[in-house]
Amino acid sequence: MISLITGGAQGIGFATAEYLVRKGGKVCLMDRAGLSEAAEKLKGDVIVIEGDVTNAAEVDEAVSRTVAEFGGLDTLVTAAGIVTVEPAIDVSAEAFLKMMSVNVLGSFLPAQSAARHMSVNGGGNITFIGSVYGSVGAPKRTAYCASKGAVHNMMQSLAVEWGPLGIRVNAVAPTGVRTPMIQALIDKGQYNMQGVRNRTPLGRIAEPEEVAAAVAFLSSPEASMIHGIVLPVDGGWIANGYTW
Ligand SMILES: NC(=O)c1ccc[n+]([C@@H]2O[C@H](COP(=O)([O-])OP(=O)(O)OC[C@H]3O[C@@H](n4cnc5c(N)ncnc54)[C@H](O)[C@@H]3O)[C@@H](O)[C@H]2O)c1
C-alpha cells in the first residue's frame, strides 16, 4: 500500500507512518518541519516532502512526487493540524481563520489533490483525523471545535461525492492522544488530564499507536464497505453523558 501522510513528522501522523511501514507499506511524509529526524526513525520505503498543507501547489507536489517515486497513491491520511486554547471573546479573526485554514482547508486540499489522482487510477481511500471535539463543544476551544466539526461534515460530503469514483472516505475522532500537541497543552496548564480520565470509561487518554491502528484499519481492504463514518478512538469519552 502506498500512502501519503500529512503532518507525518510527529504525533499521530508519525505513528501512522510507523504502523504502515511495519506492515510493508510505502509512505510519503509531508510536513512543514521535522522530516529528516522522522525519516531516520522509520526503517523502510519512506520519502519526505517539506510543505504546507494550506498551499495547494505544495500539496500537489507532494501527491505528484508520491506517485512518481512509488508508482501510485492508495491512501491519504490527513494528520496535519493545530490547536489553540483561548476564550471565545478574545479570539481574533486572524486566529480563527488560521485554525480553519490549517485544519479544514489543510485537510481538503490534500484530499482534493489525492482524489484527482485516485479517481482516474482505480480508486483509493482517505482518512481524516477529526476529533471528539468535532461532535461536542468545549470552553476556550471554539475555533478548534468548529474546525473539527467542519472536517467531520466535509468528510461526509466527500464520501457521498467520491464513493461513486471508487474512493472511500472516513474520519477518526480521537480523544486526547499522547503527542507533542497534547504535551504542549499540558506544559501550559491548558489540559485537564484528570478531568479527561474521569469522563473516560477506560480511564486514560490514547496512545498515538492506538489511533494509527484505527487509521490503518480504515485504510485497509478489511474496511472495504466502511465509508462516510467518524470512528471514535476515545475509550468511551463520547458515550459518557454522566455528570459528576
Ligand atoms: N493529540 C490529541 O490529543 C488529538 C486529539 C484529537 C485529534 N487530534 C488531531 O490529530 C491531528 C494530529 O495531532 P497530533 O497530536 O499528532 O499533533 P502534533 O502537533 O503532535 O503533530 C502535528 C503535525 O502537523 C504538522 N503541521 C501543522 N501544521 C501544518 C501545516 N500547515 N502544513 C504541514 N504540516 C503541518 C506539524 O508540524 C506536526 O508535525 C491534528 O489534526 C489534531 O487536531 C489530536
mmCIF file of C-alpha atoms and ligand atoms in Angstrom, residues 6-14 30-34 51-55 78-83 98 101-103 106-107 129-133 144 147-148 172-183 185 191 205-206 208 211, ligand 1:
data_model
loop_
_atom_site.group_PDB
_atom_site.id
_atom_site.type_symbol
_atom_site.label_atom_id
_atom_site.label_comp_id
_atom_site.label_asym_id
_atom_site.label_seq_id
_atom_site.Cartn_x
_atom_site.Cartn_y
_atom_site.Cartn_z
ATOM 1 C CA THR A 6 0.284 14.926 6.127
ATOM 2 C CA GLY A 7 1.633 16.035 9.488
ATOM 3 C CA GLY A 8 3.723 12.875 9.339
ATOM 4 C CA ALA A 9 6.793 14.144 11.177
ATOM 5 C CA GLN A 10 5.409 13.569 14.679
ATOM 6 C CA GLY A 11 2.426 12.560 16.776
ATOM 7 C CA ILE A 12 -0.490 10.708 15.194
ATOM 8 C CA GLY A 13 0.833 11.132 11.632
ATOM 9 C CA PHE A 14 4.220 9.677 12.543
ATOM 10 C CA MET A 30 4.523 15.662 4.241
ATOM 11 C CA ASP A 31 5.137 18.192 6.979
ATOM 12 C CA ARG A 32 6.437 21.699 7.411
ATOM 13 C CA ALA A 33 9.247 20.615 9.795
ATOM 14 C CA GLY A 34 10.974 17.678 11.485
ATOM 15 C CA GLY A 51 5.451 21.708 2.552
ATOM 16 C CA ASP A 52 2.437 23.478 3.979
ATOM 17 C CA VAL A 53 -0.943 21.771 3.725
ATOM 18 C CA THR A 54 -2.643 25.132 3.150
ATOM 19 C CA ASN A 55 -0.610 25.689 -0.031
ATOM 20 C CA THR A 78 -4.556 13.983 6.853
ATOM 21 C CA ALA A 79 -2.906 14.352 10.259
ATOM 22 C CA ALA A 80 -1.536 17.902 9.980
ATOM 23 C CA GLY A 81 -3.366 20.124 12.421
ATOM 24 C CA ILE A 82 -3.145 22.770 15.110
ATOM 25 C CA VAL A 83 -4.957 23.516 18.363
ATOM 26 C CA LYS A 98 -5.706 30.297 10.685
ATOM 27 C CA SER A 101 -7.053 27.267 7.123
ATOM 28 C CA VAL A 102 -4.796 24.584 8.619
ATOM 29 C CA ASN A 103 -7.405 22.168 9.975
ATOM 30 C CA GLY A 106 -5.377 21.844 5.021
ATOM 31 C CA SER A 107 -7.454 18.645 5.066
ATOM 32 C CA ILE A 129 -8.052 12.930 11.617
ATOM 33 C CA GLY A 130 -11.029 14.599 13.238
ATOM 34 C CA SER A 131 -11.586 14.801 16.984
ATOM 35 C CA VAL A 132 -14.159 14.099 19.662
ATOM 36 C CA TYR A 133 -14.414 17.896 19.589
ATOM 37 C CA TYR A 144 -10.744 24.173 17.225
ATOM 38 C CA SER A 147 -12.719 23.277 12.600
ATOM 39 C CA LYS A 148 -13.137 19.627 13.606
ATOM 40 C CA VAL A 172 -11.320 9.033 13.112
ATOM 41 C CA ALA A 173 -12.230 11.075 16.170
ATOM 42 C CA PRO A 174 -9.637 10.644 18.899
ATOM 43 C CA THR A 175 -9.907 11.792 22.481
ATOM 44 C CA GLY A 176 -6.688 13.208 23.946
ATOM 45 C CA VAL A 177 -3.679 11.411 22.458
ATOM 46 C CA ARG A 178 -0.198 11.369 23.977
ATOM 47 C CA THR A 179 1.558 13.508 21.312
ATOM 48 C CA PRO A 180 3.648 16.698 21.276
ATOM 49 C CA MET A 181 0.392 18.637 20.678
ATOM 50 C CA ILE A 182 -1.129 17.489 23.975
ATOM 51 C CA GLN A 183 2.207 17.744 25.798
ATOM 52 C CA LEU A 185 -1.091 21.982 26.307
ATOM 53 C CA TYR A 191 -5.171 20.334 29.602
ATOM 54 C CA ILE A 205 -6.025 9.185 27.069
ATOM 55 C CA ALA A 206 -4.999 7.330 23.907
ATOM 56 C CA PRO A 208 -0.718 7.514 19.111
ATOM 57 C CA VAL A 211 -5.117 5.932 16.641
HETATM 58 N N1 LIG B 1 -3.212 14.847 20.259
HETATM 59 C C1 LIG B 1 -4.506 14.848 20.532
HETATM 60 O O1 LIG B 1 -4.905 14.788 21.698
HETATM 61 C C2 LIG B 1 -5.511 14.896 19.421
HETATM 62 C C3 LIG B 1 -6.843 14.551 19.722
HETATM 63 C C4 LIG B 1 -7.785 14.594 18.698
HETATM 64 C C5 LIG B 1 -7.413 14.983 17.433
HETATM 65 N N2 LIG B 1 -6.109 15.330 17.177
HETATM 66 C C6 LIG B 1 -5.787 15.760 15.832
HETATM 67 O O2 LIG B 1 -4.859 14.878 15.254
HETATM 68 C C7 LIG B 1 -4.036 15.591 14.313
HETATM 69 C C8 LIG B 1 -2.586 15.346 14.678
HETATM 70 O O3 LIG B 1 -2.388 15.794 16.002
HETATM 71 P P1 LIG B 1 -1.072 15.458 16.838
HETATM 72 O O4 LIG B 1 -1.494 15.358 18.237
HETATM 73 O O5 LIG B 1 -0.320 14.362 16.200
HETATM 74 O O6 LIG B 1 -0.332 16.863 16.654
HETATM 75 P P2 LIG B 1 1.228 17.227 16.594
HETATM 76 O O7 LIG B 1 1.297 18.700 16.831
HETATM 77 O O8 LIG B 1 1.985 16.333 17.502
HETATM 78 O O9 LIG B 1 1.596 16.906 15.068
HETATM 79 C C9 LIG B 1 1.002 17.648 14.044
HETATM 80 C C10 LIG B 1 1.946 17.733 12.872
HETATM 81 O O10 LIG B 1 1.298 18.536 11.875
HETATM 82 C C11 LIG B 1 2.266 19.410 11.306
HETATM 83 N N3 LIG B 1 1.622 20.578 10.745
HETATM 84 C C12 LIG B 1 0.928 21.543 11.400
HETATM 85 N N4 LIG B 1 0.536 22.494 10.561
HETATM 86 C C13 LIG B 1 0.991 22.135 9.329
HETATM 87 C C14 LIG B 1 0.909 22.731 8.041
HETATM 88 N N5 LIG B 1 0.294 23.906 7.850
HETATM 89 N N6 LIG B 1 1.465 22.088 6.993
HETATM 90 C C15 LIG B 1 2.104 20.899 7.176
HETATM 91 N N7 LIG B 1 2.220 20.293 8.385
HETATM 92 C C16 LIG B 1 1.669 20.919 9.445
HETATM 93 C C17 LIG B 1 3.195 19.754 12.467
HETATM 94 O O11 LIG B 1 4.458 20.229 12.015
HETATM 95 C C18 LIG B 1 3.275 18.412 13.214
HETATM 96 O O12 LIG B 1 4.349 17.626 12.747
HETATM 97 C C19 LIG B 1 -4.460 17.059 14.421
HETATM 98 O O13 LIG B 1 -5.409 17.349 13.433
HETATM 99 C C20 LIG B 1 -5.133 17.123 15.783
HETATM 100 O O14 LIG B 1 -6.081 18.146 15.861
HETATM 101 C C21 LIG B 1 -5.156 15.279 18.137
#
